[in-house]
CSV table of N, CA and C and ligand atoms in Angstrom, one decimal:
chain,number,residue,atom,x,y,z
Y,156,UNK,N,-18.9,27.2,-17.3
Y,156,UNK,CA,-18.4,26.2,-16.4
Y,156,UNK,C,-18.8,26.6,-14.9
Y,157,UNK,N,-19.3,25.6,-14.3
Y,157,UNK,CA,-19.7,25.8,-12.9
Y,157,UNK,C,-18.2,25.8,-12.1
Y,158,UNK,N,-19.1,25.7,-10.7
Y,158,UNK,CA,-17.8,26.2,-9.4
Y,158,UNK,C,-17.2,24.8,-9.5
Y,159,UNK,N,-18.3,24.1,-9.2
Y,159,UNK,CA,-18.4,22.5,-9.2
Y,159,UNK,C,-17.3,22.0,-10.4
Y,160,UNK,N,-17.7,22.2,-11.5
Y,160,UNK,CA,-16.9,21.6,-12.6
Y,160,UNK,C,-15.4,22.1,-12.5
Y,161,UNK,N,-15.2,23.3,-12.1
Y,161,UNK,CA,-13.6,23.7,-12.2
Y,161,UNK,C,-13.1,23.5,-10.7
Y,162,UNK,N,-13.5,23.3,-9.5
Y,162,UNK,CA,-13.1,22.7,-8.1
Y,162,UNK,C,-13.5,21.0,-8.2
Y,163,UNK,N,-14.3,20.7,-9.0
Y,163,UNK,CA,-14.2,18.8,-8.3
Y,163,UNK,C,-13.9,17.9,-9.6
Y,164,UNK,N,-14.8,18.4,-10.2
Y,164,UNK,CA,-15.2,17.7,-11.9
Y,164,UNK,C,-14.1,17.5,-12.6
Y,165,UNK,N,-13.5,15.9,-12.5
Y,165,UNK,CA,-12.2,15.9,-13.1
Y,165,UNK,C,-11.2,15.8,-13.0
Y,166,UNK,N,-10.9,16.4,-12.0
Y,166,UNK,CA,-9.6,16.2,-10.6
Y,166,UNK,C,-9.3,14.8,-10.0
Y,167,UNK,N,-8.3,14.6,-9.8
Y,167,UNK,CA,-7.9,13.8,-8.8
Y,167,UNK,C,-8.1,13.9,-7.4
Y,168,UNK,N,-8.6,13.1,-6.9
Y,168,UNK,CA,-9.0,13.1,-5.6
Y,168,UNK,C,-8.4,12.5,-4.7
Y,169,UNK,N,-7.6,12.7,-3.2
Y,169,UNK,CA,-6.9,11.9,-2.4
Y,169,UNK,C,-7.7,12.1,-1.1
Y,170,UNK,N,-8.1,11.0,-0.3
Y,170,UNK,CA,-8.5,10.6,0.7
Y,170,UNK,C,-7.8,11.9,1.7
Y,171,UNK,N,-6.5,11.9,1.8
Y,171,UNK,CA,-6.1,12.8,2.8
Y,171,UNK,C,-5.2,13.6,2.6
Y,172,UNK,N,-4.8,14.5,3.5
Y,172,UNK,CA,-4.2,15.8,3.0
Y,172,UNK,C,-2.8,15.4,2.6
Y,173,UNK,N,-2.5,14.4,3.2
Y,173,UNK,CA,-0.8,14.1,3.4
Y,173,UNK,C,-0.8,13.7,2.3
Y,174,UNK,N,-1.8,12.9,1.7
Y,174,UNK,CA,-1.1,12.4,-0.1
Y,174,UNK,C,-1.6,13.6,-1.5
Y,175,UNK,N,-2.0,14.8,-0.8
Y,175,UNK,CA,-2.1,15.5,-1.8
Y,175,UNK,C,-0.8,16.0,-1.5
Y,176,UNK,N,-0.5,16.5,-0.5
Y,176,UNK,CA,0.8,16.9,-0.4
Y,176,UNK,C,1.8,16.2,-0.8
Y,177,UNK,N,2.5,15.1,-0.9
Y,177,UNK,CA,2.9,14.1,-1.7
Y,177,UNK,C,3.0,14.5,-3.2
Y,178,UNK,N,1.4,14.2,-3.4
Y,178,UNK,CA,1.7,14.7,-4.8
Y,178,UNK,C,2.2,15.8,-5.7
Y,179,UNK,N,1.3,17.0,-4.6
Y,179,UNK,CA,2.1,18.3,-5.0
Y,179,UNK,C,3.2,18.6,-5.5
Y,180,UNK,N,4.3,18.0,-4.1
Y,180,UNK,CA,5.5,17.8,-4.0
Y,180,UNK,C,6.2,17.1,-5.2
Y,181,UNK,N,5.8,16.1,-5.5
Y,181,UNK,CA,6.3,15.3,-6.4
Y,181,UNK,C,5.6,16.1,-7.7
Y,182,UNK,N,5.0,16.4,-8.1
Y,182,UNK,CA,4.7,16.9,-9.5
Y,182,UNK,C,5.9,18.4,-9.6
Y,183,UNK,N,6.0,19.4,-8.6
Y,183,UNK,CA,7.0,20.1,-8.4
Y,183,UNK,C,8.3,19.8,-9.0
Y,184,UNK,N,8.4,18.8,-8.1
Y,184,UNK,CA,10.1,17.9,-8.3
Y,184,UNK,C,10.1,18.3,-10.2
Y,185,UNK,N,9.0,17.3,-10.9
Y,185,UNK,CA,9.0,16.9,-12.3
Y,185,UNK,C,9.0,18.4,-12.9
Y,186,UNK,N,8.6,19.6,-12.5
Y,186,UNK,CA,9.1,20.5,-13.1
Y,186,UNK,C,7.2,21.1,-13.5
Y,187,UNK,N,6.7,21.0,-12.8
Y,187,UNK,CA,5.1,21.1,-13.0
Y,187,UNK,C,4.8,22.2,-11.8
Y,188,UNK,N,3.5,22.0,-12.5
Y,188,UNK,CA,3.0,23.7,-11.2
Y,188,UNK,C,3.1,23.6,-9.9
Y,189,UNK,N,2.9,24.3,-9.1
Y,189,UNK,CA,3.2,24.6,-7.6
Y,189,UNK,C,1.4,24.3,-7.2
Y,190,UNK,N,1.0,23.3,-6.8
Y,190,UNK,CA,0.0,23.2,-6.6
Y,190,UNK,C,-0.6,23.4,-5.5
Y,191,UNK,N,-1.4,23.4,-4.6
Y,191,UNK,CA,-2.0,23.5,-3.4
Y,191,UNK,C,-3.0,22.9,-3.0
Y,192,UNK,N,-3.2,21.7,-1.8
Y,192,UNK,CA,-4.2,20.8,-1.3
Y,192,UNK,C,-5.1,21.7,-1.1
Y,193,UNK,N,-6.7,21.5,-1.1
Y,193,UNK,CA,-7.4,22.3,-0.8
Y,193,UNK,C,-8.6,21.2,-0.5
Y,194,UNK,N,-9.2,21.1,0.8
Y,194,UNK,CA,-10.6,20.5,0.7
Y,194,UNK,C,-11.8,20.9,0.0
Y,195,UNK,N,-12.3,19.6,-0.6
Y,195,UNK,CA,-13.3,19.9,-1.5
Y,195,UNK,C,-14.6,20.5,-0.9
Y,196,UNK,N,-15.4,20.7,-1.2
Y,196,UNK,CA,-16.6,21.1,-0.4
Y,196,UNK,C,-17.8,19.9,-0.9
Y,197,UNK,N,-17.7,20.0,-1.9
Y,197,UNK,CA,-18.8,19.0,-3.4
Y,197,UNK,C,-18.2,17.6,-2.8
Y,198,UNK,N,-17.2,16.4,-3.0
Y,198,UNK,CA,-16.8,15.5,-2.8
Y,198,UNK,C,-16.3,15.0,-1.4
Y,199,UNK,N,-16.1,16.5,-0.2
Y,199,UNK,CA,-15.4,15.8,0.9
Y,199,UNK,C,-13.6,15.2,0.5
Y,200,UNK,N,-13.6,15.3,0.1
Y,200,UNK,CA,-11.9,14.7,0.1
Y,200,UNK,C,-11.4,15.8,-0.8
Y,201,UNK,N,-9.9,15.4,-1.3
Y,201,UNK,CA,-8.6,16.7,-1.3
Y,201,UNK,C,-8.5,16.5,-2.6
Y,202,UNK,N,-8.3,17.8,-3.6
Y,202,UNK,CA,-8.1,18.1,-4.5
Y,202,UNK,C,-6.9,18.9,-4.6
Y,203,UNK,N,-5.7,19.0,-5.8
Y,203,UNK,CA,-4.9,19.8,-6.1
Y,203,UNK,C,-5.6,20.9,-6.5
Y,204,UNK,N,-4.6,22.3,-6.4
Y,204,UNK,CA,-5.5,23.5,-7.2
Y,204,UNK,C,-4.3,24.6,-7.3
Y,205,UNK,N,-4.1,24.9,-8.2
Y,205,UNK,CA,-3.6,25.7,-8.7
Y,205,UNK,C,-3.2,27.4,-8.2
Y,206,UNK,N,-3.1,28.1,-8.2
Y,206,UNK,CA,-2.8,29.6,-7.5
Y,206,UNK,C,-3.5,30.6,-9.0
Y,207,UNK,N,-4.2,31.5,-8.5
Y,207,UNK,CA,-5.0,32.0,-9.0
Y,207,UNK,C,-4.8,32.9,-10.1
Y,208,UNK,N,-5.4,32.6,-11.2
Y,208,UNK,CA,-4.4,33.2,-12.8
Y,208,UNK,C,-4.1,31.9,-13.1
Y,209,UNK,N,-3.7,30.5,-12.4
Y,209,UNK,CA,-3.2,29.8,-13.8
Y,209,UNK,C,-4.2,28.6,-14.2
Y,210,UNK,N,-4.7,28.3,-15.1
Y,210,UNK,CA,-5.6,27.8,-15.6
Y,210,UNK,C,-5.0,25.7,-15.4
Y,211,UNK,N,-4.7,25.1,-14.5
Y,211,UNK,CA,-3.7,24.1,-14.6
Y,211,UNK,C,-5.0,22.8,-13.8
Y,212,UNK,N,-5.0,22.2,-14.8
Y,212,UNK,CA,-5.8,21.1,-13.9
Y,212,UNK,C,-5.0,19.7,-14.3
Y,213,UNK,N,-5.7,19.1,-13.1
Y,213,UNK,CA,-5.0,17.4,-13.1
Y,213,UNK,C,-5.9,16.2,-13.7
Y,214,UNK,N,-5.4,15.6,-14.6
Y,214,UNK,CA,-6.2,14.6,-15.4
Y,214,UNK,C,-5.2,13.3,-14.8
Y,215,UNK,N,-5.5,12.1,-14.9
Y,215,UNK,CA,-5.1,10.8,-13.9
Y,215,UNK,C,-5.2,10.2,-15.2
Y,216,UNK,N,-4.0,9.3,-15.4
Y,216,UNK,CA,-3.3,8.5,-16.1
Y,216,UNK,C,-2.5,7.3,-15.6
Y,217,UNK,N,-2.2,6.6,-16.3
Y,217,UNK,CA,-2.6,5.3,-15.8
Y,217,UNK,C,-0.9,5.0,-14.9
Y,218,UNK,N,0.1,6.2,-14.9
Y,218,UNK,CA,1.3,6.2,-14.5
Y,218,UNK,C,1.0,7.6,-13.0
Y,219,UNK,N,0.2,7.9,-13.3
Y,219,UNK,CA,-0.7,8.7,-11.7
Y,219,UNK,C,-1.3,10.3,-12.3
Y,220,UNK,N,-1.3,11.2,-11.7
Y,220,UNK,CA,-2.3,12.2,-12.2
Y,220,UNK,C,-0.9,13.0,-13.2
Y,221,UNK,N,-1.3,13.6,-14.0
Y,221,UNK,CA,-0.4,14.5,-14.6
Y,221,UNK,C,-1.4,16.6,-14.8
Y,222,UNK,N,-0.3,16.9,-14.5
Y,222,UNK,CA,-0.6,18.3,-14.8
Y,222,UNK,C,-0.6,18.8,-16.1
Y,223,UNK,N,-2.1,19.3,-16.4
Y,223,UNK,CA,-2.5,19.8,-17.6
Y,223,UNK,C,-2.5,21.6,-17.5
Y,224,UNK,N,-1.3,22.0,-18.1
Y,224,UNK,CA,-1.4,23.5,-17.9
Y,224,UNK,C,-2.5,24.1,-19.4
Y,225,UNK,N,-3.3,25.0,-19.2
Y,225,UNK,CA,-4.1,25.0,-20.0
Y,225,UNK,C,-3.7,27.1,-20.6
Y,226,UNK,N,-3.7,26.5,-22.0
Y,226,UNK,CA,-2.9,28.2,-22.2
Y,226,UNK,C,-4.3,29.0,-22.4
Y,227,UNK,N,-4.3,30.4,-22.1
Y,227,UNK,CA,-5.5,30.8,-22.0
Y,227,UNK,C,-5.0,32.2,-22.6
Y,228,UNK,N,-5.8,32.9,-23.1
Y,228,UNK,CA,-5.2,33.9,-24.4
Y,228,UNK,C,-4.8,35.3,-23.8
C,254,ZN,ZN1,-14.2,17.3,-5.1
């Protein structure tokens, strides 16, 4: 897996920091990971990202992104 594929490839993407934040916030609430906005470098706009050690990425469904915690051995 490249840099690229685990920071852009896949992710939800928000125009600006304030609706990654939003989201964060709200996936929190739902009982989901503690995420962190981070600018993308590859795409230019904002990606959620995880805290380091947890394998958790965001897949977008048709009710908004959902957090995919990924168990790793
Ligand atoms: Zn990106």
């Amino acid at each position: 897996m490249t840099e690229y594929e685990i920071s852009c490839l896949g992710k939800v993407r928000y125009h600006q920091r304030a609706y990654a934040k939003k989201a964060s916030s709200r996936i929190r609430r739902n009982g989901g990971p503690n995420l962190r906005p981070y600018h993308c470098q590859y795409c230019l706009q904002w990606h959620l990202g995880h805290r380091p050690g947890h394998a958790t990425y965001l897949r977008t469904r048709l009710n908004g992104p959902v957090p995919v915690q990924e168990l790793t051995p």
